[in-house]
Amino acid sequence: MQSLTAHVDARKRARGIAVMIVLGVLILIAFIISMNTGFIRLSPMDLLMTLLGSGTEKQSLILFDFRLPRIVISILIGAGLAVSGCVIQGISRNALADPGILGINAGAGLMVMLFISFYPSTAAAPVFLLPVLALVGASFTAALIFILAYKRHKGLSPIRILLTGIAVAAGMSAAMIVLTLKLSPEKYQFVATWLAGSIWGTNWKFVLSLLPWIVVLLPFVFYKARVMNVLNLGEELATGLGAPVSREQLKLLAAAVGLAASCVAVSGGIGFVGLIGPHLARRLVGPKHEMLLPTAALVGSLLVIVADTIGRWILQPSEIPTGIVVAVIGAPYFLYLLARTKS
């Protein structure tokens, strides 16, 4: 019996690794296509020559200063938002939980918007300060949601978390709308684009401001995969197995909020990635977090880079914000999940 279980686990692990390899290849293909997507086209030979340092000054400017940082940011925020959603779904045991739906993205966005309203957002120091400010807003929002959703002697109900998050997100969005009324026309145009989920940080400074958060928090969450498996068994059983439930939940929630906040700071209000990524990953590799978390990261990266590429291609020379393209995919999927979920 034990050997049979080990054999099944080995097969699932092999399947998970194969799925991640396929997703990695798809991301690489999307990366190459995205480098050649835009109003000014670069042929495959132009791309190769430019990457080798033999392209023209204009080609180097387009590729290295505009497209590559945007593509890298797309991959990073896709991974960050998907893993954040996966952690929040695991902690709350709510299949519909997502940083955007619960209002965590809105809280981060409100702080970033307040900052942008009073300071230029292109200077080097503010760029690195944005993720910290977003973290403050997201942490406040997450704490507010869990305080309002918590009931004494009953703990956290998944449906209460969802409904409370939606209400808090609506309040944060209303505050942002009020704030936009006091902006200058130039800043209003920027904020409106940002709220729609445009990847506005298209230079290497924004990559460097986001990278430390991803490099630190993603490995931490992956390291906690086994702990998340235990937490999914329920608080009583997890406590019986010796897991410090409250402390581990707090650590994981802090990591999830940090990932969501840092991504929102450079991507704007992109929603549904944290919902779709974990769900598709769960269908592909199952519920064990050792495979689920990295697969969700890859699915999120693929989703955002494809959405950004479509947004830049479909209405050239104009572009559709990435958040709108993701929402076109995510909103119907959310309704589908809502219809299937038993309250």
CSV table of C-alpha atoms in Angstrom, one decimal:
chain,number,residue,atom,x,y,z
A,1,MET,CA,0.0,0.0,0.0
A,2,GLN,CA,2.8,2.3,0.9
A,3,SER,CA,4.7,1.6,-2.3
A,4,LEU,CA,1.5,2.3,-4.3
A,5,THR,CA,1.1,5.6,-2.6
A,6,ALA,CA,4.7,6.5,-3.3
A,7,HIS,CA,4.2,5.5,-7.0
A,8,VAL,CA,1.1,7.7,-7.3
A,9,ASP,CA,3.0,10.6,-5.7
A,10,ALA,CA,5.9,10.1,-8.1
A,11,ARG,CA,3.6,10.1,-11.1
A,12,LYS,CA,1.9,13.3,-9.9
A,13,ARG,CA,5.3,15.0,-9.3
A,14,ALA,CA,6.4,14.0,-12.8
A,15,ARG,CA,3.2,15.4,-14.3
A,16,GLY,CA,3.7,18.6,-12.3
A,17,ILE,CA,7.2,19.0,-13.6
A,18,ALA,CA,6.1,18.4,-17.1
A,19,VAL,CA,3.3,21.0,-16.8
A,20,MET,CA,5.8,23.5,-15.5
A,21,ILE,CA,8.2,22.8,-18.3
A,22,VAL,CA,5.4,23.4,-20.9
A,23,LEU,CA,4.4,26.6,-19.2
A,24,GLY,CA,8.0,27.8,-19.2
A,25,VAL,CA,8.2,27.1,-22.9
A,26,LEU,CA,4.9,29.0,-23.5
A,27,ILE,CA,6.3,32.0,-21.5
A,28,LEU,CA,9.5,31.9,-23.6
A,29,ILE,CA,7.4,31.9,-26.8
A,30,ALA,CA,5.2,34.8,-25.5
A,31,PHE,CA,8.4,36.6,-24.5
A,32,ILE,CA,9.8,36.4,-28.0
A,33,ILE,CA,6.5,37.4,-29.6
A,34,SER,CA,6.1,40.3,-27.2
A,35,MET,CA,9.5,41.7,-28.1
A,36,ASN,CA,8.3,42.1,-31.7
A,37,THR,CA,4.9,43.5,-30.8
A,38,GLY,CA,4.3,47.2,-31.0
A,39,PHE,CA,3.7,50.1,-33.4
A,40,ILE,CA,7.3,49.8,-34.7
A,41,ARG,CA,8.0,46.2,-35.7
A,42,LEU,CA,11.3,44.4,-35.3
A,43,SER,CA,11.8,41.4,-37.4
A,44,PRO,CA,13.3,38.2,-35.8
A,45,MET,CA,16.7,39.1,-37.5
A,46,ASP,CA,16.5,42.6,-36.1
A,47,LEU,CA,15.8,41.3,-32.7
A,48,LEU,CA,18.7,38.9,-32.8
A,49,MET,CA,21.1,41.6,-34.1
A,50,THR,CA,19.9,44.0,-31.5
A,51,LEU,CA,20.3,41.5,-28.7
A,52,LEU,CA,23.8,40.8,-29.9
A,53,GLY,CA,24.6,44.5,-29.9
A,54,SER,CA,24.6,45.0,-33.6
A,55,GLY,CA,21.2,46.8,-34.0
A,56,THR,CA,20.7,50.4,-34.8
A,57,GLU,CA,20.4,53.0,-32.0
A,58,LYS,CA,16.7,53.3,-32.6
A,59,GLN,CA,16.2,49.5,-32.4
A,60,SER,CA,18.3,49.3,-29.2
A,61,LEU,CA,16.2,52.1,-27.6
A,62,ILE,CA,12.9,50.4,-28.5
A,63,LEU,CA,14.0,46.9,-27.3
A,64,PHE,CA,16.2,47.6,-24.2
A,65,ASP,CA,14.6,50.8,-22.9
A,66,PHE,CA,10.9,50.2,-23.6
A,67,ARG,CA,9.9,46.6,-24.4
A,68,LEU,CA,12.2,44.4,-22.4
A,69,PRO,CA,11.6,46.1,-19.0
A,70,ARG,CA,7.8,46.0,-19.6
A,71,ILE,CA,8.0,42.3,-20.5
A,72,VAL,CA,10.1,41.5,-17.4
A,73,ILE,CA,7.7,43.4,-15.2
A,74,SER,CA,4.7,41.5,-16.8
A,75,ILE,CA,6.3,38.2,-15.9
A,76,LEU,CA,7.2,39.3,-12.3
A,77,ILE,CA,3.8,40.8,-11.5
A,78,GLY,CA,2.0,37.8,-13.0
A,79,ALA,CA,3.9,35.5,-10.7
A,80,GLY,CA,3.5,37.7,-7.7
A,81,LEU,CA,-0.2,38.3,-8.0
A,82,ALA,CA,-1.0,34.6,-8.7
A,83,VAL,CA,1.0,33.4,-5.7
A,84,SER,CA,-0.5,36.0,-3.6
A,85,GLY,CA,-4.0,34.8,-4.6
A,86,CYS,CA,-3.0,31.2,-4.0
A,87,VAL,CA,-1.9,32.0,-0.4
A,88,ILE,CA,-5.0,34.1,0.3
A,89,GLN,CA,-7.3,31.3,-1.0
A,90,GLY,CA,-5.4,28.8,1.2
A,91,ILE,CA,-5.5,30.9,4.4
A,92,SER,CA,-9.2,31.9,4.0
A,93,ARG,CA,-10.2,28.5,2.6
A,94,ASN,CA,-12.2,30.5,0.0
A,95,ALA,CA,-11.9,29.5,-3.6
A,96,LEU,CA,-13.1,32.9,-4.7
A,97,ALA,CA,-10.5,34.9,-2.7
A,98,ASP,CA,-8.2,37.2,-4.7
A,99,PRO,CA,-6.2,40.3,-3.8
A,100,GLY,CA,-8.2,42.3,-6.3
A,101,ILE,CA,-11.6,41.0,-5.3
A,102,LEU,CA,-10.9,41.4,-1.5
A,103,GLY,CA,-9.8,45.0,-1.9
A,104,ILE,CA,-6.1,44.5,-1.0
A,105,ASN,CA,-5.1,45.9,-4.5
A,106,ALA,CA,-7.5,48.8,-4.0
A,107,GLY,CA,-5.9,49.7,-0.6
A,108,ALA,CA,-2.4,49.5,-2.2
A,109,GLY,CA,-3.6,51.6,-5.1
A,110,LEU,CA,-5.1,54.3,-2.9
A,111,MET,CA,-1.8,54.9,-1.1
A,112,VAL,CA,0.1,54.9,-4.4
A,113,MET,CA,-2.5,57.3,-5.9
A,114,LEU,CA,-2.2,59.6,-2.9
A,115,PHE,CA,1.6,59.7,-3.4
A,116,ILE,CA,1.4,60.3,-7.1
A,117,SER,CA,-1.1,63.1,-6.6
A,118,PHE,CA,1.4,65.2,-4.6
A,119,TYR,CA,4.8,64.1,-5.9
A,120,PRO,CA,6.3,63.3,-9.3
A,121,SER,CA,6.4,59.5,-9.8
A,122,THR,CA,9.4,59.4,-12.2
A,123,ALA,CA,12.2,60.4,-9.8
A,124,ALA,CA,14.5,57.6,-8.6
A,125,ALA,CA,13.7,57.8,-4.9
A,126,PRO,CA,9.9,57.7,-5.2
A,127,VAL,CA,10.1,54.8,-7.6
A,128,PHE,CA,11.7,52.6,-4.8
A,129,LEU,CA,9.3,54.1,-2.2
A,130,LEU,CA,6.1,53.1,-4.1
A,131,PRO,CA,6.1,49.4,-3.1
A,132,VAL,CA,6.6,50.4,0.6
A,133,LEU,CA,3.7,52.8,0.4
A,134,ALA,CA,1.6,50.2,-1.4
A,135,LEU,CA,2.4,47.7,1.3
A,136,VAL,CA,1.2,50.2,4.0
A,137,GLY,CA,-2.1,50.6,2.2
A,138,ALA,CA,-2.5,46.9,1.5
A,139,SER,CA,-1.7,45.9,5.1
A,140,PHE,CA,-4.2,48.4,6.5
A,141,THR,CA,-6.9,47.0,4.1
A,142,ALA,CA,-6.1,43.4,4.8
A,143,ALA,CA,-6.3,44.0,8.6
A,144,LEU,CA,-9.6,45.9,8.2
A,145,ILE,CA,-11.1,43.0,6.2
A,146,PHE,CA,-10.1,40.3,8.6
A,147,ILE,CA,-11.2,42.4,11.7
A,148,LEU,CA,-14.6,43.0,10.1
A,149,ALA,CA,-15.0,39.4,8.9
A,150,TYR,CA,-13.9,37.8,12.2
A,151,LYS,CA,-16.6,36.6,14.5
A,152,ARG,CA,-15.9,35.5,18.1
A,153,HIS,CA,-16.1,31.8,18.7
A,154,LYS,CA,-16.7,31.3,15.0
A,155,GLY,CA,-13.4,32.5,13.5
A,156,LEU,CA,-13.2,33.5,9.8
A,157,SER,CA,-16.0,32.5,7.5
A,158,PRO,CA,-15.0,32.2,3.9
A,159,ILE,CA,-18.2,33.9,2.6
A,160,ARG,CA,-17.9,36.7,5.2
A,161,ILE,CA,-14.3,37.4,4.0
A,162,LEU,CA,-15.5,37.6,0.4
A,163,LEU,CA,-18.4,39.9,1.1
A,164,THR,CA,-16.4,42.1,3.5
A,165,GLY,CA,-13.6,42.3,1.0
A,166,ILE,CA,-16.0,43.4,-1.8
A,167,ALA,CA,-17.5,46.1,0.5
A,168,VAL,CA,-14.1,47.4,1.5
A,169,ALA,CA,-12.9,47.4,-2.1
A,170,ALA,CA,-16.0,49.4,-3.1
A,171,GLY,CA,-15.2,51.9,-0.3
A,172,MET,CA,-11.5,52.2,-1.4
A,173,SER,CA,-12.6,52.7,-5.0
A,174,ALA,CA,-15.0,55.4,-4.0
A,175,ALA,CA,-12.2,57.2,-2.1
A,176,MET,CA,-10.0,57.0,-5.2
A,177,ILE,CA,-12.8,58.5,-7.4
A,178,VAL,CA,-13.2,61.4,-5.0
A,179,LEU,CA,-9.5,62.0,-5.0
A,180,THR,CA,-9.4,62.1,-8.8
A,181,LEU,CA,-11.7,65.1,-8.8
A,182,LYS,CA,-8.9,67.2,-7.3
A,183,LEU,CA,-6.3,66.2,-9.8
A,184,SER,CA,-4.9,68.2,-12.7
A,185,PRO,CA,-6.0,67.1,-16.1
A,186,GLU,CA,-2.5,65.6,-16.8
A,187,LYS,CA,-2.4,63.6,-13.5
A,188,TYR,CA,-6.1,62.6,-14.0
A,189,GLN,CA,-5.3,61.0,-17.3
A,190,PHE,CA,-2.4,59.1,-15.8
A,191,VAL,CA,-4.4,57.9,-12.8
A,192,ALA,CA,-7.3,56.8,-15.0
A,193,THR,CA,-4.9,54.7,-17.1
A,194,TRP,CA,-3.2,53.4,-14.0
A,195,LEU,CA,-6.6,52.4,-12.4
A,196,ALA,CA,-7.4,50.4,-15.6
A,197,GLY,CA,-4.4,48.2,-15.0
A,198,SER,CA,-1.8,49.7,-17.4
A,199,ILE,CA,1.8,48.5,-16.8
A,200,TRP,CA,3.1,52.0,-16.5
A,201,GLY,CA,6.5,51.3,-15.0
A,202,THR,CA,8.3,50.7,-18.3
A,203,ASN,CA,11.9,51.2,-17.4
A,204,TRP,CA,14.5,49.3,-15.5
A,205,LYS,CA,14.2,51.4,-12.3
A,206,PHE,CA,10.7,49.9,-11.8
A,207,VAL,CA,12.1,46.4,-12.4
A,208,LEU,CA,14.7,47.0,-9.7
A,209,SER,CA,12.1,48.3,-7.3
A,210,LEU,CA,9.9,45.2,-7.7
A,211,LEU,CA,12.6,42.5,-8.0
A,212,PRO,CA,13.7,42.4,-4.3
A,213,TRP,CA,10.1,41.8,-3.2
A,214,ILE,CA,9.6,39.0,-5.6
A,215,VAL,CA,13.1,37.4,-5.0
A,216,VAL,CA,12.5,37.4,-1.2
A,217,LEU,CA,8.8,36.7,-0.8
A,218,LEU,CA,8.3,34.0,-3.5
A,219,PRO,CA,11.0,31.6,-2.1
A,220,PHE,CA,9.5,32.2,1.4
A,221,VAL,CA,6.1,31.2,0.3
A,222,PHE,CA,7.4,28.2,-1.7
A,223,TYR,CA,9.3,27.2,1.5
A,224,LYS,CA,6.0,27.3,3.4
A,225,ALA,CA,4.2,24.9,1.0
A,226,ARG,CA,4.0,22.0,3.4
A,227,VAL,CA,2.7,24.3,6.1
A,228,MET,CA,0.0,25.4,3.7
A,229,ASN,CA,-0.9,21.8,3.1
A,230,VAL,CA,-1.5,21.3,6.9
A,231,LEU,CA,-3.4,24.6,7.2
A,232,ASN,CA,-5.8,23.4,4.4
A,233,LEU,CA,-6.9,20.6,6.7
A,234,GLY,CA,-8.7,23.1,8.9
A,235,GLU,CA,-7.6,25.0,12.1
A,236,GLU,CA,-8.6,22.3,14.6
A,237,LEU,CA,-6.8,19.4,12.8
A,238,ALA,CA,-3.8,21.6,12.0
A,239,THR,CA,-3.5,22.6,15.6
A,240,GLY,CA,-3.8,18.9,16.6
A,241,LEU,CA,-0.9,18.1,14.3
A,242,GLY,CA,1.2,20.7,16.2
A,243,ALA,CA,1.2,23.6,13.7
A,244,PRO,CA,1.1,27.1,15.2
A,245,VAL,CA,-1.9,28.1,13.1
A,246,SER,CA,-2.3,31.7,13.9
A,247,ARG,CA,1.4,32.5,13.6
A,248,GLU,CA,1.8,30.7,10.3
A,249,GLN,CA,-1.4,32.4,8.9
A,250,LEU,CA,0.0,35.8,9.9
A,251,LYS,CA,3.3,35.1,8.2
A,252,LEU,CA,1.7,33.9,5.0
A,253,LEU,CA,-0.8,36.7,4.9
A,254,ALA,CA,2.0,39.2,5.3
A,255,ALA,CA,3.9,37.6,2.4
A,256,ALA,CA,0.7,37.6,0.2
A,257,VAL,CA,0.0,41.3,1.0
A,258,GLY,CA,3.6,42.2,0.3
A,259,LEU,CA,3.5,40.5,-3.1
A,260,ALA,CA,0.2,42.0,-4.1
A,261,ALA,CA,1.2,45.5,-2.9
A,262,SER,CA,4.6,45.6,-4.6
A,263,CYS,CA,3.0,44.3,-7.9
A,264,VAL,CA,0.2,46.9,-7.8
A,265,ALA,CA,2.7,49.7,-7.2
A,266,VAL,CA,4.2,49.2,-10.7
A,267,SER,CA,1.2,47.6,-12.6
A,268,GLY,CA,-1.8,49.5,-11.5
A,269,GLY,CA,-5.1,47.8,-10.8
A,270,ILE,CA,-4.8,44.5,-12.5
A,271,GLY,CA,-7.4,42.1,-11.1
A,272,PHE,CA,-8.3,38.4,-11.4
A,273,VAL,CA,-4.7,37.2,-11.9
A,274,GLY,CA,-4.7,36.0,-8.3
A,275,LEU,CA,-8.0,34.2,-9.0
A,276,ILE,CA,-7.4,32.6,-12.3
A,277,GLY,CA,-3.7,31.6,-11.8
A,278,PRO,CA,-4.3,29.3,-8.7
A,279,HIS,CA,-7.5,27.8,-10.2
A,280,LEU,CA,-5.9,26.8,-13.4
A,281,ALA,CA,-2.8,25.5,-11.6
A,282,ARG,CA,-5.0,23.4,-9.3
A,283,ARG,CA,-6.7,21.9,-12.3
A,284,LEU,CA,-3.3,21.1,-13.9
A,285,VAL,CA,-1.3,19.7,-10.9
A,286,GLY,CA,-3.7,19.2,-8.0
A,287,PRO,CA,-4.0,20.8,-4.6
A,288,LYS,CA,-0.6,20.1,-3.0
A,289,HIS,CA,1.2,23.4,-2.6
A,290,GLU,CA,4.7,22.1,-3.4
A,291,MET,CA,3.5,21.9,-7.1
A,292,LEU,CA,0.6,24.3,-6.9
A,293,LEU,CA,2.5,27.4,-5.9
A,294,PRO,CA,5.2,27.4,-8.7
A,295,THR,CA,2.6,26.3,-11.3
A,296,ALA,CA,0.4,29.2,-10.2
A,297,ALA,CA,3.3,31.6,-10.6
A,298,LEU,CA,4.0,30.4,-14.1
A,299,VAL,CA,0.3,30.5,-15.1
A,300,GLY,CA,0.1,34.1,-13.8
A,301,SER,CA,3.2,35.2,-15.6
A,302,LEU,CA,1.9,33.6,-18.9
A,303,LEU,CA,-1.5,35.3,-18.4
A,304,VAL,CA,-0.2,38.8,-17.9
A,305,ILE,CA,2.5,38.7,-20.6
A,306,VAL,CA,-0.1,37.4,-23.1
A,307,ALA,CA,-2.7,40.0,-22.0
A,308,ASP,CA,-0.1,42.8,-22.2
A,309,THR,CA,1.0,41.7,-25.7
A,310,ILE,CA,-2.7,41.5,-26.9
A,311,GLY,CA,-3.3,45.0,-25.4
A,312,ARG,CA,-0.4,46.5,-27.3
A,313,TRP,CA,-1.2,44.7,-30.6
A,314,ILE,CA,-5.0,44.8,-31.1
A,315,LEU,CA,-5.5,48.6,-31.5
A,316,GLN,CA,-2.2,49.8,-32.8
A,317,PRO,CA,-0.9,52.5,-32.4
A,318,SER,CA,-3.1,52.9,-29.3
A,319,GLU,CA,-3.1,50.2,-26.6
A,320,ILE,CA,-5.6,48.6,-24.3
A,321,PRO,CA,-4.6,48.5,-20.6
A,322,THR,CA,-3.5,45.0,-19.5
A,323,GLY,CA,-6.0,45.0,-16.7
A,324,ILE,CA,-8.9,45.4,-19.1
A,325,VAL,CA,-7.7,42.4,-21.2
A,326,VAL,CA,-7.3,40.3,-18.0
A,327,ALA,CA,-10.7,41.4,-16.8
A,328,VAL,CA,-12.3,40.3,-20.1
A,329,ILE,CA,-11.0,36.8,-19.3
A,330,GLY,CA,-11.3,36.9,-15.6
A,331,ALA,CA,-14.8,38.3,-15.0
A,332,PRO,CA,-16.7,35.5,-16.8
A,333,TYR,CA,-14.4,32.9,-15.1
A,334,PHE,CA,-15.3,34.5,-11.7
A,335,LEU,CA,-19.0,34.3,-12.4
A,336,TYR,CA,-18.5,30.7,-13.4
A,337,LEU,CA,-16.8,29.9,-10.2
A,338,LEU,CA,-19.4,31.8,-8.2
A,339,ALA,CA,-22.1,29.7,-9.8
A,340,ARG,CA,-20.3,26.5,-8.9
A,341,THR,CA,-19.5,27.4,-5.3
A,342,LYS,CA,-21.8,26.2,-2.7
A,343,SER,CA,-22.4,28.9,0.0
